[in-house]
XYZ file of C-alpha atoms in Angstrom:
469
model
C 92.441 72.231 124.873
C 89.431 73.930 123.972
C 88.405 75.077 120.610
C 86.348 77.956 119.503
C 84.029 78.083 116.536
C 82.896 80.883 114.817
C 79.527 81.433 112.907
C 80.022 82.041 109.181
C 79.890 85.443 108.204
C 77.782 86.654 104.863
C 79.893 89.196 102.992
C 77.986 92.420 102.611
C 76.886 93.228 99.245
C 78.854 96.667 98.094
C 75.309 98.240 97.238
C 74.264 97.592 101.041
C 76.771 99.863 102.495
C 75.686 102.348 105.094
C 77.696 105.537 105.244
C 77.440 108.405 107.856
C 74.395 110.498 107.389
C 76.382 113.633 106.489
C 78.122 111.808 103.536
C 75.090 109.989 102.441
C 73.015 113.329 102.141
C 76.077 115.063 100.474
C 76.523 112.179 97.898
C 72.907 111.892 97.322
C 72.678 115.570 96.848
C 75.585 114.982 94.135
C 73.388 112.703 92.054
C 70.344 115.277 92.031
C 72.600 117.977 90.477
C 73.768 115.601 87.995
C 70.057 114.678 86.516
C 67.952 117.503 87.578
C 68.197 119.060 84.284
C 66.949 115.828 82.483
C 64.051 115.479 84.649
C 62.748 118.794 84.065
C 63.470 119.141 80.437
C 60.890 116.776 79.447
C 57.741 118.535 81.027
C 59.298 121.716 79.791
C 59.312 120.383 76.012
C 55.653 118.649 76.305
C 54.080 121.395 78.113
C 55.338 123.833 75.243
C 54.229 121.563 72.743
C 50.837 121.533 74.399
C 50.728 125.203 74.610
C 50.367 125.460 78.369
C 50.688 128.216 80.620
C 53.421 129.212 82.846
C 51.594 127.838 85.836
C 50.778 124.520 84.144
C 54.312 123.907 82.980
C 55.372 124.483 86.746
C 52.738 121.826 87.810
C 54.162 119.360 85.165
C 57.840 120.172 86.544
C 56.695 119.651 90.183
C 55.006 116.364 89.385
C 58.090 115.283 87.557
C 60.390 115.744 90.348
C 58.089 114.239 92.992
C 57.337 111.121 91.067
C 61.062 110.806 90.008
C 62.066 110.929 93.452
C 59.278 108.360 94.706
C 60.485 106.021 91.875
C 63.942 106.431 92.656
C 63.444 105.387 96.597
C 61.220 102.237 95.530
C 63.929 101.071 93.027
C 66.963 101.683 95.590
C 65.397 100.791 98.663
C 62.912 98.130 97.295
C 59.867 96.188 98.260
C 58.917 92.634 97.771
C 58.757 92.250 94.036
C 59.523 95.799 93.200
C 62.958 97.672 93.274
C 66.334 96.059 91.883
C 67.921 97.271 95.360
C 70.597 98.937 93.497
C 71.708 102.615 93.295
C 69.859 103.298 90.201
C 68.317 106.976 89.904
C 64.860 107.054 88.385
C 63.907 110.191 86.318
C 61.448 110.931 83.352
C 62.290 109.251 80.037
C 63.515 111.249 77.119
C 62.570 108.200 74.944
C 58.906 108.843 75.250
C 59.143 112.797 74.030
C 58.543 112.479 70.311
C 55.587 110.186 70.861
C 54.085 112.496 73.540
C 54.544 115.681 71.680
C 52.989 114.076 68.653
C 50.052 112.896 70.697
C 49.654 116.254 72.431
C 49.477 118.078 69.299
C 46.451 116.147 68.037
C 42.859 115.921 69.087
C 43.188 114.302 72.321
C 45.546 116.555 74.044
C 47.532 116.129 77.391
C 44.817 113.827 78.558
C 45.547 111.408 75.831
C 49.014 111.377 76.499
C 48.251 110.485 80.167
C 45.786 107.619 79.096
C 48.272 106.080 76.638
C 51.085 106.233 79.503
C 48.647 104.377 81.905
C 47.839 101.476 79.617
C 51.556 101.188 78.466
C 52.763 101.159 82.025
C 50.440 98.199 82.950
C 51.499 96.346 79.941
C 55.102 96.936 80.975
C 54.205 95.755 84.641
C 52.472 92.459 83.498
C 55.439 91.446 80.883
C 58.275 92.440 83.112
C 59.116 88.920 84.549
C 59.160 87.581 80.830
C 61.349 90.560 79.558
C 63.695 89.929 82.179
C 64.508 86.303 81.249
C 66.560 87.812 78.383
C 69.249 88.698 80.906
C 70.915 85.318 80.481
C 71.657 86.340 76.804
C 73.602 89.450 77.743
C 77.017 88.104 78.346
C 79.935 90.694 78.535
C 80.169 90.914 74.887
C 76.797 92.776 74.737
C 76.629 94.334 78.247
C 80.066 95.838 77.694
C 78.841 96.901 74.151
C 75.698 98.646 75.615
C 77.518 100.327 78.464
C 79.895 101.903 76.110
C 77.136 103.156 73.656
C 75.216 104.486 76.867
C 78.336 106.584 77.782
C 78.554 107.766 74.090
C 75.102 108.560 73.789
C 75.280 110.975 76.646
C 78.243 112.839 75.585
C 76.175 114.762 73.074
C 74.243 115.927 76.108
C 77.166 117.411 77.856
C 78.568 119.005 74.886
C 74.956 120.839 74.534
C 75.226 121.801 78.095
C 78.842 122.976 77.892
C 77.508 125.338 74.985
C 74.793 126.620 77.046
C 71.778 124.285 76.070
C 69.469 126.623 74.480
C 70.317 127.087 70.725
C 67.989 129.970 70.429
C 70.219 131.715 72.756
C 72.384 134.380 71.123
C 75.531 133.316 73.236
C 74.986 129.640 72.763
C 78.326 128.128 71.792
C 80.181 131.194 72.979
C 83.871 131.298 74.431
C 82.725 132.095 77.873
C 80.203 129.426 78.123
C 83.021 126.803 76.980
C 85.505 128.335 79.330
C 83.407 127.986 82.348
C 82.581 124.427 81.398
C 86.202 123.678 81.143
C 87.080 125.451 84.323
C 84.423 123.152 85.976
C 86.070 120.200 84.498
C 89.344 121.083 85.611
C 88.098 121.446 89.174
C 86.331 118.288 89.207
C 89.275 116.469 87.911
C 91.789 118.079 90.476
C 89.346 117.213 93.298
C 88.979 113.422 92.114
C 92.682 113.350 92.805
C 92.786 114.286 96.318
C 91.620 111.053 98.408
C 89.909 113.160 101.383
C 87.307 114.867 98.713
C 87.541 112.661 95.712
C 84.091 111.179 96.139
C 82.494 114.519 96.123
C 84.665 115.874 93.378
C 81.391 116.365 91.237
C 79.405 118.237 93.805
C 82.612 120.329 94.559
C 82.851 121.039 90.725
C 79.412 122.184 90.529
C 79.355 124.242 93.433
C 82.931 126.093 92.619
C 81.525 126.588 88.895
C 78.452 128.089 89.940
C 80.269 130.663 92.327
C 82.580 131.744 89.841
C 80.134 132.112 87.281
C 78.043 134.738 89.418
C 80.417 137.685 88.964
C 80.641 137.118 85.402
C 77.006 137.153 84.787
C 76.744 133.606 83.928
C 74.417 132.582 86.779
C 71.464 134.160 88.074
C 70.110 132.987 91.498
C 68.044 136.355 91.774
C 64.773 134.341 90.892
C 65.257 131.620 93.743
C 62.619 133.697 95.752
C 59.912 133.921 93.039
C 57.082 131.641 93.209
C 55.533 129.434 96.049
C 57.825 127.788 98.787
C 55.525 124.832 99.183
C 53.207 123.203 97.060
C 51.301 119.605 97.239
C 50.853 117.205 94.379
C 47.459 117.615 92.546
C 46.127 114.196 91.168
C 44.578 114.341 87.602
C 45.144 118.151 87.909
C 44.369 118.077 83.980
C 41.521 115.948 83.920
C 40.547 112.232 83.376
C 42.966 110.293 80.967
C 41.630 109.514 77.644
C 42.391 106.658 75.470
C 43.148 106.495 71.768
C 44.188 103.484 70.087
C 47.108 105.084 68.052
C 48.629 106.965 71.063
C 48.359 103.551 73.065
C 50.135 101.309 70.558
C 52.926 103.968 69.978
C 53.511 104.374 73.803
C 53.710 100.490 74.063
C 56.312 100.420 71.785
C 58.072 103.274 73.599
C 57.551 101.220 76.712
C 59.472 98.330 75.435
C 62.462 100.884 74.453
C 62.467 101.873 78.070
C 62.512 98.760 79.582
C 65.340 97.725 77.031
C 67.219 100.818 78.454
C 66.313 100.154 81.798
C 67.615 96.691 81.649
C 70.757 97.978 80.316
C 71.361 100.478 83.163
C 70.463 97.709 85.631
C 73.324 95.347 84.143
C 75.658 98.533 84.013
C 75.151 99.412 87.548
C 75.451 95.602 88.550
C 78.863 95.554 86.593
C 80.177 98.830 88.115
C 79.145 98.222 91.836
C 80.614 94.354 91.303
C 77.383 92.528 92.515
C 75.010 89.752 91.383
C 72.451 90.585 88.740
C 69.959 87.872 87.902
C 66.762 87.750 85.986
C 64.974 88.293 89.269
C 66.644 91.201 90.201
C 65.888 92.632 86.748
C 62.342 91.774 86.706
C 61.908 93.504 90.296
C 63.889 96.539 88.758
C 61.427 96.330 85.849
C 58.307 96.254 88.096
C 59.258 99.092 89.937
C 60.054 100.968 86.437
C 56.552 100.168 85.189
C 54.782 100.859 88.458
C 56.273 104.288 88.478
C 55.343 104.799 84.820
C 51.795 103.400 85.644
C 51.125 105.926 88.240
C 53.045 108.753 86.669
C 49.926 110.088 84.814
C 47.852 109.972 88.019
C 50.138 112.456 89.312
C 50.531 114.876 86.001
C 53.780 113.329 84.693
C 55.456 111.023 82.252
C 57.241 107.615 81.960
C 59.964 106.805 84.490
C 63.425 105.081 83.529
C 66.582 104.738 85.124
C 69.051 107.796 84.489
C 72.288 106.660 82.619
C 74.056 109.756 83.662
C 73.871 108.822 87.284
C 75.743 105.422 86.125
C 78.543 107.700 85.576
C 78.497 109.274 88.892
C 78.991 105.903 90.623
C 81.684 104.837 88.046
C 83.779 107.893 88.645
C 83.102 108.400 92.528
C 83.280 104.781 93.674
C 80.194 105.383 95.740
C 77.930 102.137 95.580
C 75.633 102.514 98.452
C 72.118 102.496 97.480
C 70.995 104.265 100.464
C 72.987 107.143 99.071
C 70.658 107.084 95.947
C 67.665 106.724 98.434
C 68.419 109.755 100.050
C 68.745 111.249 96.688
C 65.198 110.357 96.048
C 63.966 111.729 99.223
C 65.640 115.038 97.881
C 63.984 114.785 94.529
C 60.406 114.499 96.465
C 61.076 117.479 98.711
C 62.130 119.336 95.327
C 58.474 118.331 94.210
C 56.924 119.528 97.173
C 59.247 122.625 97.691
C 59.503 124.472 94.517
C 61.765 126.983 95.946
C 64.624 124.447 96.250
C 64.080 123.188 92.658
C 64.774 126.769 91.619
C 68.068 126.603 93.519
C 69.189 123.819 91.528
C 67.626 124.855 88.210
C 69.912 128.182 88.578
C 73.103 126.072 88.071
C 74.360 127.109 84.850
C 74.279 124.541 82.213
C 78.093 124.936 81.121
C 78.875 124.089 84.641
C 76.940 120.716 84.080
C 78.346 120.259 80.722
C 81.819 120.464 82.468
C 81.246 117.552 84.661
C 79.143 115.760 82.422
C 82.067 115.397 80.116
C 83.677 113.231 82.768
C 80.840 111.858 84.177
C 79.617 110.323 80.869
C 82.879 109.610 79.583
C 83.331 107.161 82.652
C 80.291 105.108 81.666
C 81.809 104.566 78.216
C 85.028 103.709 79.935
C 83.625 101.114 82.251
C 81.942 99.433 79.263
C 85.394 99.673 77.237
C 87.053 97.905 80.315
C 84.177 95.178 80.494
C 84.925 94.627 76.662
C 88.764 93.550 77.319
C 87.474 90.512 79.146
C 86.135 89.220 75.986
C 87.915 86.824 73.666
C 89.029 88.944 70.585
C 90.487 86.039 68.723
C 86.962 84.933 68.159
C 85.769 86.883 64.941
C 82.108 86.571 66.042
C 82.931 89.026 69.154
C 84.416 91.568 66.969
C 81.498 91.729 64.806
C 79.073 91.893 67.435
C 80.873 94.799 68.927
C 81.850 96.775 65.717
C 78.225 96.152 64.262
C 76.488 97.289 67.554
C 78.268 100.316 68.455
C 78.028 101.503 64.620
C 74.105 101.207 65.056
C 74.251 102.906 68.253
C 76.108 105.906 66.938
C 73.792 106.330 63.821
C 71.137 108.365 65.577
C 73.810 110.028 67.340
C 76.104 111.142 64.422
C 72.693 111.694 62.347
C 69.786 112.572 64.215
C 67.631 112.735 60.979
C 68.657 109.375 59.988
C 65.518 107.497 60.611
C 63.194 110.410 59.871
C 61.718 108.814 56.491
C 61.344 105.286 58.369
C 58.051 104.150 59.624
C 57.170 105.685 63.090
C 57.695 102.203 64.624
C 61.074 101.975 63.662
C 62.057 105.204 64.288
C 60.693 105.263 67.763
C 62.708 101.808 68.473
C 66.079 102.878 66.338
C 66.215 106.523 67.200
C 67.752 106.033 70.804
C 71.206 104.924 70.277
C 70.903 102.847 73.599
C 68.052 100.712 72.396
C 69.428 100.113 68.768
C 72.880 98.868 70.170
C 70.971 96.676 72.786
C 68.895 95.115 70.211
C 71.658 94.565 67.555
C 74.113 93.226 70.259
C 71.486 90.826 71.550
C 70.275 89.644 68.264
C 73.916 88.999 66.945
C 74.782 87.404 70.103
C 71.905 85.194 69.891
C 72.571 84.196 66.368
C 76.344 83.552 66.336
C 76.458 81.914 69.899
C 72.972 80.255 70.142
C 71.620 79.754 66.682
C 74.600 79.290 64.412
C 77.581 78.472 67.126
C 80.664 77.733 65.516
C 81.578 74.277 66.381
C 85.328 75.078 66.818
C 84.691 77.388 69.607
C 81.982 75.523 71.755
C 84.303 75.753 74.922
C 84.977 79.390 74.662
C 81.442 79.922 73.776
C 80.294 78.550 76.996
C 82.996 80.446 78.749
C 81.971 83.759 77.398
C 78.357 83.192 77.534
C 78.385 83.180 81.328
C 76.077 86.077 82.672
C 77.524 89.471 83.334
C 76.195 88.979 87.198
C 78.672 86.159 87.267
C 81.570 87.692 85.647
C 81.114 90.753 88.071
C 81.934 88.693 90.846
C 85.471 88.122 89.758
C 86.124 91.518 88.782
C 87.403 94.301 91.015
C 86.107 97.629 90.507
C 88.287 100.348 91.492
C 87.404 103.654 93.126
C 88.972 106.836 92.315
C 92.228 106.293 93.988
C 92.550 102.815 92.899
C 91.108 101.132 96.019
C 87.894 99.797 96.647
C 85.638 101.868 98.996
């Protein structure tokens, strides 16, 4: 009688799944369509504040796409000590816009902006391992709250897109814009219910919405051929960075906010994908983020961060492969080198993006709510943490001018709903469950203070049709 022994097999992590090349490229393109507007908006705003010419703003846009793509590949593919190896799309951070516009309007100009980013990026790179240690203080009550607020904070962006995005446009908020977005939303939802195409629902919705918009004069692709087809990056095209103490200090504070948001996004993706996220993985992700931010000014652009809207793509489509995001990052690099391709994507009407944004960003909030269902609501402390943190996160969303009269340092940190909610939830969890734990709930506290990465191991994350992809 013979016996056969089998070698133990190691289960493949969900994010390491490799899909056929065609599907990988399509799903990657879907990610790029979702976040393209966010990437180009920052250089457009800062370039306008600096009084730059059209050609100079175009250079900023191309640089933003190129660096975002390279940062995305580094984050998702990963190198030793750099990159979370999760499906995280990197883009140019909105958190730094107000600080950069203030600096660029002063004596230092764009060179002072780039200098402050360079120093702040190096600072973030050095403290990333220390910053990542706080991940053990992010149990489901904290991460669930943060993920919920990420989704809520993105919804106003989708609404603005739905209305046309440009408040100066006389047609902003017009019925035909909103109807176009609603049509795109319906197409996306219907496609998400068809198993054969559910994972491409966002891409199909954007394509169909754009095609329908053309005969109604709501989309214009005639300018795609205008301008250069190919352009190489020009390092330090605006001159050598300069360093101003005030600008550097302000940007360091902004970088801490960016690191908080990136940590939240890493935890959110880990939860949605259903994979282990420990402090080392967070540190690797933050190092990739900070390295990209440090090198960004050399290539004429601004700090990089993980894009929360792409977390919504993963939550809705169930596509967890990091190689899909790597493909998307490669496309962003190409867009930075081939402005003609960027002009194609830039021609997608904002109401179309708003239509898909409604369900994408809502999916992020729904993921956070689902995570919160796992906590012990009988514990009053958990209820207080969630209630207070969500309220703090919604304040800058509901009333954008709330912090206008506060010192700039406070306004910079709390004017982001995501960072406000993250800081509040983290501090209250630390206070209630570590500094002042209720003695009658010691067993519950230990159970509920397990890391979100450990919790993710026991949760089945469903795909669009209720099955695991």
